[in-house]
Structures are given as structure tokens and as C-alpha cells.
Amino acid sequence: IFLPSPSPITTMVDMETQYHPPSPLEDSVLGSPLCADDDFMGGMEQLQDISQSISDDALSSFGVPKYQSSSNGSDGSTVLDALTPASSPSSVVYGVVASQEELSSSSTSLNLECRVCSDRASGYHYGVHACEGCKGFFRRTIRLKLEYDKCERRCKIQKKNRNKCQYCRFQKCLSVGMSHNAIRFGRMPQSEKLKLKAEMVTVDKEVENPQLADQKTLAKHIYEAYLKNFNMNKAKARSILMGKTNTAPFVIHDMETLQLAEQTLVAKMVGSVGAMKDKEVEVRIFHCCQCTSVETVTELTEFAKSVPGFSNLDLNDQVTLLKYGVYEAIFAMLASSMNKDGLLVAYGSGFITREFLKSLRRPFSDMMEPKFQFAMKFNALELDDSDLALFVAAIICCGDRPGLVNVAHIEAMQESIVQILQLHLLANHPDDTFLFPRLLQKLADLRQLVTEHAQLVQEIKKTEDTSLHPLLQEIYRDMY
């Protein structure tokens, strides 16, 4: 079912309509560190057909209810891969939280396997659990700066053959996360020991209960979609903010550094400054915030399609969920790029200070400060990207949005995701039993933040010499 007079946001989930917005930003892409590459508009014009991300059988096993969509969805049935990248929290056990009795009755010595060769690990070495042999091998390779003859066979490293191919063994060390910078002195923290014991106690239960394995697979699937669809994630952002990258971001703290950034950072990304160069700085920054927002909305749309069951919804419901959910998700993810002093811009190549943003004239100076205040509290929860992926999915699949057609189905989807989020947090943060209720409180905070933001944008639209991107106009229209 297609909406009459398709709106920009409808087009982003519509598999047939092609949208070519007469964007007021199109010919005047501003050279500013906040502005993303305008090639993202191609994604809006060439969206592929919506298809099921998993089969009906898989949906049933995830606890997501079947739904016969009235939209012209594809009948594709793609098998869901059990994705386990080296960076993913693959060791987290979902669905079971071991009791204190089970933890205390488990072996006091953790019989953990070496991440490299599967021999018995002697401890936590260079960032991973490893045996004495692989610890010594990695230490010698790093200290002596040894270089091994390249091997293309991708040898499988096991205890019995680990000494046969030194090149593949070293590559395996790197792939599982061994690093000289990850040396840790002292005993294993109690929280990590509890987490590892919980994994050992619950592994048999997971085998006995296939639903637990399905929950873990769904969490991995959503996490992979999160990493795939968003240019910036928390791991990247925190690495830049903590100075762990080769190149530090260019700091924008006054008008002079802003103008320099417009000539350097942005010139490389988008070329010409365009017609906006004669506008005052506040209008230029507001314009670039729109560019970034439109790109993130596009990323969120693709991410939403990867959430099991979303693409099977009535098209009107897909549009409604995105309309009311994207800004809550944007501000939740934006917190990852913020600290108390400012935020990353231009994919992390720039950093604009909080004080500079506060120095802008009103109402523009009121735009970012509430986001900083929220971010400081949200970042205190210490979520990682696997947590955020499920949280963003729960935001999008929210059953209380105005105007939904199939409320019961969407509420069931949300309940399934929230349940997995709760179990994931208990397993991923075993020493913070109140993290889940505190995170749920942030949903209410985000809704209030978006309401105030929408009101401010409408004020700027009425009183300032600027315009809104058509996609954002559609989102803001009748929002609250």
C-alpha cells in the first residue's frame, strides 16, 4: 500500500517510487566540518526492493510474530547468517543469567581455552586469554620485530600444529585481538571472572534450549547490521576522542578555525562551498547539521530493514516508525561522539568545541547544549556498540507511535527486542544489575529531547533566513 502523494520518508522505505527532491541544499552544499558528502542522496534515489531479512521459520524461532503484509513486499527468504566477527561480543551468553549458587559451585579455576590455538589458557595475556606458548610466541615476535614468510594457505592453528606455520599463527594472534598495548597488570577483575564463569555455567543450558541460541543469533544479526550501516560507531568515536588514532581531529573553537575547517576538511569531501558561503555562520552550521541528519536518517532506514520483521510491516507503519523514531535514535548515537568539551564532526576528522557552539547567537546557541547534557548522562551507562545496536532497534520498533495500523504486531516485535536487550545487558554487564531499568529511563529522556528539538527547529524555520530539507520537513510535520 502506497501513501498518496509520496513523502520523502515514504520513498526511503518504498520499493518502487523514485524520489528526486528539489532540495534547497542540493546546489549549495556548505563547506563545513559538520556537512557530510552529498553522495548519500544516491542512496535515497536508488533504494532496493524491500525484502524479508529472514525466513518465516527463523522469525518464529526469534519470537517475532508472523505478519502477512499488505504492502508489495518481496517473497525473498534469505537465510540469516550466524555472524561472529572478531570484534563482536561473541562470548556473551544471551537468555540465561547464572545464579550465585551456580557460579560458586563452578570450578574456581576457569578452564578457558587459548584464543589462538585452543590449548588451555594460562591467563589474560596481551588483551586475550592465551596459553603460555602463544603468549611467548607473540612476545618474541613483537620484541624482536620478527617477520615471517607470507603464507596464503590460511592454516588452521591448533595445539598440535601451532609451531608449523609462524606467519598464520601470528596473524591469528592479531585477529583475536592480541596487542602489546593491551598488557594488563594484576589479577583478573572480579566482574570479568563472574562473566566468564556465567558463560561456562550456561553453555550447556544454551544447547538444551534452542531459543537461547536464536536470541543470541538475532542479537548478532542486529549488531552486524549496526556496524554495516553506520559510518561512525562508538568504538571508532571513543578511540578518536581518547587520542588512540594516528591523526588527531582538527579542533574548531572560534570563527577563524571554523573558516579554516571549511577550506580544508570540507573541501576534500564536498568540493565547492557553494551559495551558502555568504550566509552567517549560525545559518551555515544549521544547514550542515541538516546534511548530517539526512545522511543518518538514510543509514537508520537501511538499518531498520535489517531488523527481523520490519520489512514485512505495512508500508504506512514503516514510515510512521521511522518518522517518530529516527531523531531519538540519532541523539542516542550522537552521544558516542561527544565528551564534556565538544563533539566529533566530519567522520571524526574534526572536533567542534562545546563553548564555541554555546557562543553562537540565539536560537542557534540553544540547539546543541541539551544534547551535551543528555550525552554526559547517557555515556555514564558505559554501553558498547552491541548494546547500542539493540537499543536503537528497540527505539525504532516502538508500538506506541501515533497512527500505527498494526499496533499489536509492532508491540510484539518491540517486546522481543527489549527482552533480548535485557538479557544481553545482564550478560554483557554482570556487575551492573540496574543497567536495564536505567537505560529504559533514557527512552523517556530521548522523547522529551526530540520534542524540544522539534519545537526549536520550527522556531528557526519561522524566524531565520534558512530552509529545511524536504526529508526533514516530512519528519517534523505534525510530529508533536
PDB file of C-alpha atoms in Angstrom, residues 75-239:
ATOM      1  CA  ASP A  75       8.839 -13.026  -1.045  1.00  0.00           C
ATOM      2  CA  GLY A  76      12.577 -13.438  -0.658  1.00  0.00           C
ATOM      3  CA  SER A  77      13.687 -15.708   2.145  1.00  0.00           C
ATOM      4  CA  THR A  78      17.296 -15.044   2.976  1.00  0.00           C
ATOM      5  CA  VAL A  79      18.930 -17.342   5.469  1.00  0.00           C
ATOM      6  CA  LEU A  80      20.196 -15.469   8.498  1.00  0.00           C
ATOM      7  CA  ASP A  81      23.908 -15.998   8.974  1.00  0.00           C
ATOM      8  CA  ALA A  82      25.298 -16.514  12.435  1.00  0.00           C
ATOM      9  CA  LEU A  83      27.757 -13.660  12.172  1.00  0.00           C
ATOM     10  CA  THR A  84      30.699 -13.808  14.550  1.00  0.00           C
ATOM     11  CA  PRO A  85      33.311 -11.162  13.685  1.00  0.00           C
ATOM     12  CA  ALA A  86      36.415 -10.828  15.775  1.00  0.00           C
ATOM     13  CA  SER A  87      35.116  -7.543  17.136  1.00  0.00           C
ATOM     14  CA  SER A  88      31.701  -8.823  18.102  1.00  0.00           C
ATOM     15  CA  PRO A  89      30.815  -9.831  21.656  1.00  0.00           C
ATOM     16  CA  SER A  90      30.587 -13.472  20.585  1.00  0.00           C
ATOM     17  CA  SER A  91      31.338 -14.753  24.049  1.00  0.00           C
ATOM     18  CA  VAL A  92      28.261 -13.150  25.572  1.00  0.00           C
ATOM     19  CA  VAL A  93      25.591 -15.661  26.553  1.00  0.00           C
ATOM     20  CA  TYR A  94      22.016 -14.487  25.961  1.00  0.00           C
ATOM     21  CA  GLY A  95      18.902 -15.727  27.662  1.00  0.00           C
ATOM     22  CA  VAL A  96      20.424 -17.208  30.802  1.00  0.00           C
ATOM     23  CA  VAL A  97      21.779 -15.490  33.868  1.00  0.00           C
ATOM     24  CA  ALA A  98      23.538 -17.916  36.168  1.00  0.00           C
ATOM     25  CA  SER A  99      22.522 -17.918  39.803  1.00  0.00           C
ATOM     26  CA  GLN A 100      25.016 -17.204  42.567  1.00  0.00           C
ATOM     27  CA  GLU A 101      24.836 -20.871  43.613  1.00  0.00           C
ATOM     28  CA  GLU A 102      25.731 -21.990  40.112  1.00  0.00           C
ATOM     29  CA  LEU A 103      28.596 -19.544  39.931  1.00  0.00           C
ATOM     30  CA  SER A 104      30.009 -20.514  43.298  1.00  0.00           C
ATOM     31  CA  SER A 105      29.695 -24.224  42.585  1.00  0.00           C
ATOM     32  CA  SER A 106      31.553 -23.949  39.302  1.00  0.00           C
ATOM     33  CA  SER A 107      35.253 -24.662  39.243  1.00  0.00           C
ATOM     34  CA  THR A 108      37.265 -21.955  40.956  1.00  0.00           C
ATOM     35  CA  SER A 109      39.923 -22.266  38.279  1.00  0.00           C
ATOM     36  CA  LEU A 110      38.489 -21.153  34.952  1.00  0.00           C
ATOM     37  CA  ASN A 111      39.220 -23.786  32.328  1.00  0.00           C
ATOM     38  CA  LEU A 112      39.404 -21.333  29.465  1.00  0.00           C
ATOM     39  CA  GLU A 113      40.792 -22.086  26.037  1.00  0.00           C
ATOM     40  CA  CYS A 114      43.579 -20.147  24.375  1.00  0.00           C
ATOM     41  CA  ARG A 115      42.006 -17.868  21.778  1.00  0.00           C
ATOM     42  CA  VAL A 116      44.820 -18.693  19.346  1.00  0.00           C
ATOM     43  CA  CYS A 117      45.355 -22.466  19.469  1.00  0.00           C
ATOM     44  CA  SER A 118      42.590 -23.766  21.801  1.00  0.00           C
ATOM     45  CA  ASP A 119      45.107 -25.117  24.325  1.00  0.00           C
ATOM     46  CA  ARG A 120      44.336 -24.408  27.976  1.00  0.00           C
ATOM     47  CA  ALA A 121      44.772 -20.699  28.686  1.00  0.00           C
ATOM     48  CA  SER A 122      47.153 -19.788  31.485  1.00  0.00           C
ATOM     49  CA  GLY A 123      45.774 -16.291  31.911  1.00  0.00           C
ATOM     50  CA  TYR A 124      44.924 -12.987  30.296  1.00  0.00           C
ATOM     51  CA  HIS A 125      47.887 -12.065  28.084  1.00  0.00           C
ATOM     52  CA  TYR A 126      48.187  -9.126  25.667  1.00  0.00           C
ATOM     53  CA  GLY A 127      44.451  -8.496  25.722  1.00  0.00           C
ATOM     54  CA  VAL A 128      43.106 -12.054  25.332  1.00  0.00           C
ATOM     55  CA  HIS A 129      43.080 -15.360  27.157  1.00  0.00           C
ATOM     56  CA  ALA A 130      46.066 -17.309  25.855  1.00  0.00           C
ATOM     57  CA  CYS A 131      48.310 -20.245  26.717  1.00  0.00           C
ATOM     58  CA  GLU A 132      51.951 -19.862  27.756  1.00  0.00           C
ATOM     59  CA  GLY A 133      53.133 -20.998  24.324  1.00  0.00           C
ATOM     60  CA  CYS A 134      51.182 -18.415  22.342  1.00  0.00           C
ATOM     61  CA  LYS A 135      51.970 -15.709  24.907  1.00  0.00           C
ATOM     62  CA  GLY A 136      55.683 -16.349  24.494  1.00  0.00           C
ATOM     63  CA  PHE A 137      55.407 -16.594  20.714  1.00  0.00           C
ATOM     64  CA  PHE A 138      53.606 -13.243  20.486  1.00  0.00           C
ATOM     65  CA  ARG A 139      56.059 -11.584  22.905  1.00  0.00           C
ATOM     66  CA  ARG A 140      59.103 -12.777  20.928  1.00  0.00           C
ATOM     67  CA  THR A 141      57.583 -11.690  17.627  1.00  0.00           C
ATOM     68  CA  ILE A 142      56.844  -8.183  18.906  1.00  0.00           C
ATOM     69  CA  ARG A 143      60.040  -7.600  20.866  1.00  0.00           C
ATOM     70  CA  LEU A 144      62.388  -8.954  18.194  1.00  0.00           C
ATOM     71  CA  LYS A 145      60.292  -7.451  15.368  1.00  0.00           C
ATOM     72  CA  LEU A 146      60.308 -10.780  13.569  1.00  0.00           C
ATOM     73  CA  GLU A 147      58.925 -11.046  10.055  1.00  0.00           C
ATOM     74  CA  TYR A 148      57.716 -14.413   8.786  1.00  0.00           C
ATOM     75  CA  ASP A 149      57.459 -15.683   5.232  1.00  0.00           C
ATOM     76  CA  LYS A 150      53.977 -14.921   3.958  1.00  0.00           C
ATOM     77  CA  CYS A 151      51.617 -17.888   3.758  1.00  0.00           C
ATOM     78  CA  GLU A 152      48.484 -17.885   1.606  1.00  0.00           C
ATOM     79  CA  ARG A 153      47.069 -21.170   2.924  1.00  0.00           C
ATOM     80  CA  ARG A 154      45.333 -19.635   5.960  1.00  0.00           C
ATOM     81  CA  CYS A 155      46.457 -22.510   8.138  1.00  0.00           C
ATOM     82  CA  LYS A 156      44.164 -23.569  10.961  1.00  0.00           C
ATOM     83  CA  ILE A 157      46.054 -23.020  14.195  1.00  0.00           C
ATOM     84  CA  GLN A 158      45.615 -25.781  16.785  1.00  0.00           C
ATOM     85  CA  LYS A 159      47.604 -27.021  19.738  1.00  0.00           C
ATOM     86  CA  LYS A 160      49.099 -29.908  17.778  1.00  0.00           C
ATOM     87  CA  ASN A 161      50.282 -27.851  14.792  1.00  0.00           C
ATOM     88  CA  ARG A 162      50.744 -24.322  16.139  1.00  0.00           C
ATOM     89  CA  ASN A 163      54.511 -24.355  15.528  1.00  0.00           C
ATOM     90  CA  LYS A 164      54.296 -25.371  11.859  1.00  0.00           C
ATOM     91  CA  CYS A 165      53.281 -22.018  10.329  1.00  0.00           C
ATOM     92  CA  GLN A 166      54.539 -18.995  12.232  1.00  0.00           C
ATOM     93  CA  TYR A 167      53.030 -16.493   9.785  1.00  0.00           C
ATOM     94  CA  CYS A 168      49.474 -17.818  10.172  1.00  0.00           C
ATOM     95  CA  ARG A 169      49.959 -18.185  13.925  1.00  0.00           C
ATOM     96  CA  PHE A 170      50.925 -14.525  14.246  1.00  0.00           C
ATOM     97  CA  GLN A 171      48.012 -13.479  12.030  1.00  0.00           C
ATOM     98  CA  LYS A 172      45.707 -15.498  14.292  1.00  0.00           C
ATOM     99  CA  CYS A 173      47.142 -13.694  17.326  1.00  0.00           C
ATOM    100  CA  LEU A 174      46.319 -10.356  15.737  1.00  0.00           C
ATOM    101  CA  SER A 175      42.866 -11.417  14.549  1.00  0.00           C
ATOM    102  CA  VAL A 176      41.736 -12.475  18.035  1.00  0.00           C
ATOM    103  CA  GLY A 177      42.870  -9.151  19.464  1.00  0.00           C
ATOM    104  CA  MET A 178      46.355  -9.670  20.898  1.00  0.00           C
ATOM    105  CA  SER A 179      48.162  -6.359  21.234  1.00  0.00           C
ATOM    106  CA  HIS A 180      51.260  -5.115  23.012  1.00  0.00           C
ATOM    107  CA  ASN A 181      49.210  -2.112  24.127  1.00  0.00           C
ATOM    108  CA  ALA A 182      46.730  -4.394  25.889  1.00  0.00           C
ATOM    109  CA  ILE A 183      49.115  -5.561  28.610  1.00  0.00           C
ATOM    110  CA  ARG A 184      47.266  -5.595  31.911  1.00  0.00           C
ATOM    111  CA  PHE A 185      48.956  -5.892  35.284  1.00  0.00           C
ATOM    112  CA  GLY A 186      47.416  -7.569  38.291  1.00  0.00           C
ATOM    113  CA  ARG A 187      44.716 -10.193  38.687  1.00  0.00           C
ATOM    114  CA  MET A 188      41.641 -10.600  36.523  1.00  0.00           C
ATOM    115  CA  PRO A 189      38.873  -8.192  37.672  1.00  0.00           C
ATOM    116  CA  GLN A 190      36.077  -9.850  39.644  1.00  0.00           C
ATOM    117  CA  SER A 191      33.470  -8.613  37.148  1.00  0.00           C
ATOM    118  CA  GLU A 192      35.252 -10.336  34.272  1.00  0.00           C
ATOM    119  CA  LYS A 193      35.706 -13.506  36.297  1.00  0.00           C
ATOM    120  CA  LEU A 194      31.967 -13.580  37.065  1.00  0.00           C
ATOM    121  CA  LYS A 195      31.192 -13.035  33.395  1.00  0.00           C
ATOM    122  CA  LEU A 196      33.427 -15.922  32.332  1.00  0.00           C
ATOM    123  CA  LYS A 197      32.010 -18.230  34.987  1.00  0.00           C
ATOM    124  CA  ALA A 198      28.500 -17.361  33.836  1.00  0.00           C
ATOM    125  CA  GLU A 199      29.439 -18.364  30.309  1.00  0.00           C
ATOM    126  CA  MET A 200      30.794 -21.707  31.492  1.00  0.00           C
ATOM    127  CA  VAL A 201      27.728 -22.454  33.626  1.00  0.00           C
ATOM    128  CA  THR A 202      25.207 -21.523  30.943  1.00  0.00           C
ATOM    129  CA  VAL A 203      26.755 -23.080  27.860  1.00  0.00           C
ATOM    130  CA  ASP A 204      25.011 -26.412  28.472  1.00  0.00           C
ATOM    131  CA  LYS A 205      21.690 -24.662  29.061  1.00  0.00           C
ATOM    132  CA  GLU A 206      22.016 -22.890  25.734  1.00  0.00           C
ATOM    133  CA  VAL A 207      22.434 -26.238  23.982  1.00  0.00           C
ATOM    134  CA  GLU A 208      19.388 -27.612  25.798  1.00  0.00           C
ATOM    135  CA  ASN A 209      17.231 -24.588  24.925  1.00  0.00           C
ATOM    136  CA  PRO A 210      17.417 -23.677  21.206  1.00  0.00           C
ATOM    137  CA  GLN A 211      15.513 -20.428  21.860  1.00  0.00           C
ATOM    138  CA  LEU A 212      18.539 -19.063  23.701  1.00  0.00           C
ATOM    139  CA  ALA A 213      20.749 -19.713  20.698  1.00  0.00           C
ATOM    140  CA  ASP A 214      18.169 -17.981  18.493  1.00  0.00           C
ATOM    141  CA  GLN A 215      18.205 -14.928  20.752  1.00  0.00           C
ATOM    142  CA  LYS A 216      21.973 -14.791  20.546  1.00  0.00           C
ATOM    143  CA  THR A 217      21.847 -15.112  16.762  1.00  0.00           C
ATOM    144  CA  LEU A 218      19.293 -12.310  16.492  1.00  0.00           C
ATOM    145  CA  ALA A 219      21.421 -10.050  18.686  1.00  0.00           C
ATOM    146  CA  LYS A 220      24.450 -10.744  16.499  1.00  0.00           C
ATOM    147  CA  HIS A 221      22.427 -10.070  13.364  1.00  0.00           C
ATOM    148  CA  ILE A 222      21.254  -6.673  14.640  1.00  0.00           C
ATOM    149  CA  TYR A 223      24.772  -5.833  15.829  1.00  0.00           C
ATOM    150  CA  GLU A 224      26.238  -6.674  12.422  1.00  0.00           C
ATOM    151  CA  ALA A 225      23.604  -4.527  10.687  1.00  0.00           C
ATOM    152  CA  TYR A 226      24.516  -1.683  13.044  1.00  0.00           C
ATOM    153  CA  LEU A 227      28.219  -1.899  12.196  1.00  0.00           C
ATOM    154  CA  LYS A 228      27.491  -2.215   8.492  1.00  0.00           C
ATOM    155  CA  ASN A 229      25.098   0.701   8.087  1.00  0.00           C
ATOM    156  CA  PHE A 230      26.579   3.480  10.239  1.00  0.00           C
ATOM    157  CA  ASN A 231      29.724   5.360   9.253  1.00  0.00           C
ATOM    158  CA  MET A 232      30.546   6.178  12.864  1.00  0.00           C
ATOM    159  CA  ASN A 233      30.143   3.872  15.840  1.00  0.00           C
ATOM    160  CA  LYS A 234      31.086   4.205  19.480  1.00  0.00           C
ATOM    161  CA  ALA A 235      34.285   2.176  19.244  1.00  0.00           C
ATOM    162  CA  LYS A 236      35.618   4.437  16.493  1.00  0.00           C
ATOM    163  CA  ALA A 237      34.466   7.626  18.182  1.00  0.00           C
ATOM    164  CA  ARG A 238      35.911   6.816  21.601  1.00  0.00           C
ATOM    165  CA  SER A 239      39.202   5.784  20.016  1.00  0.00           C
TER     166      SER A 239
END
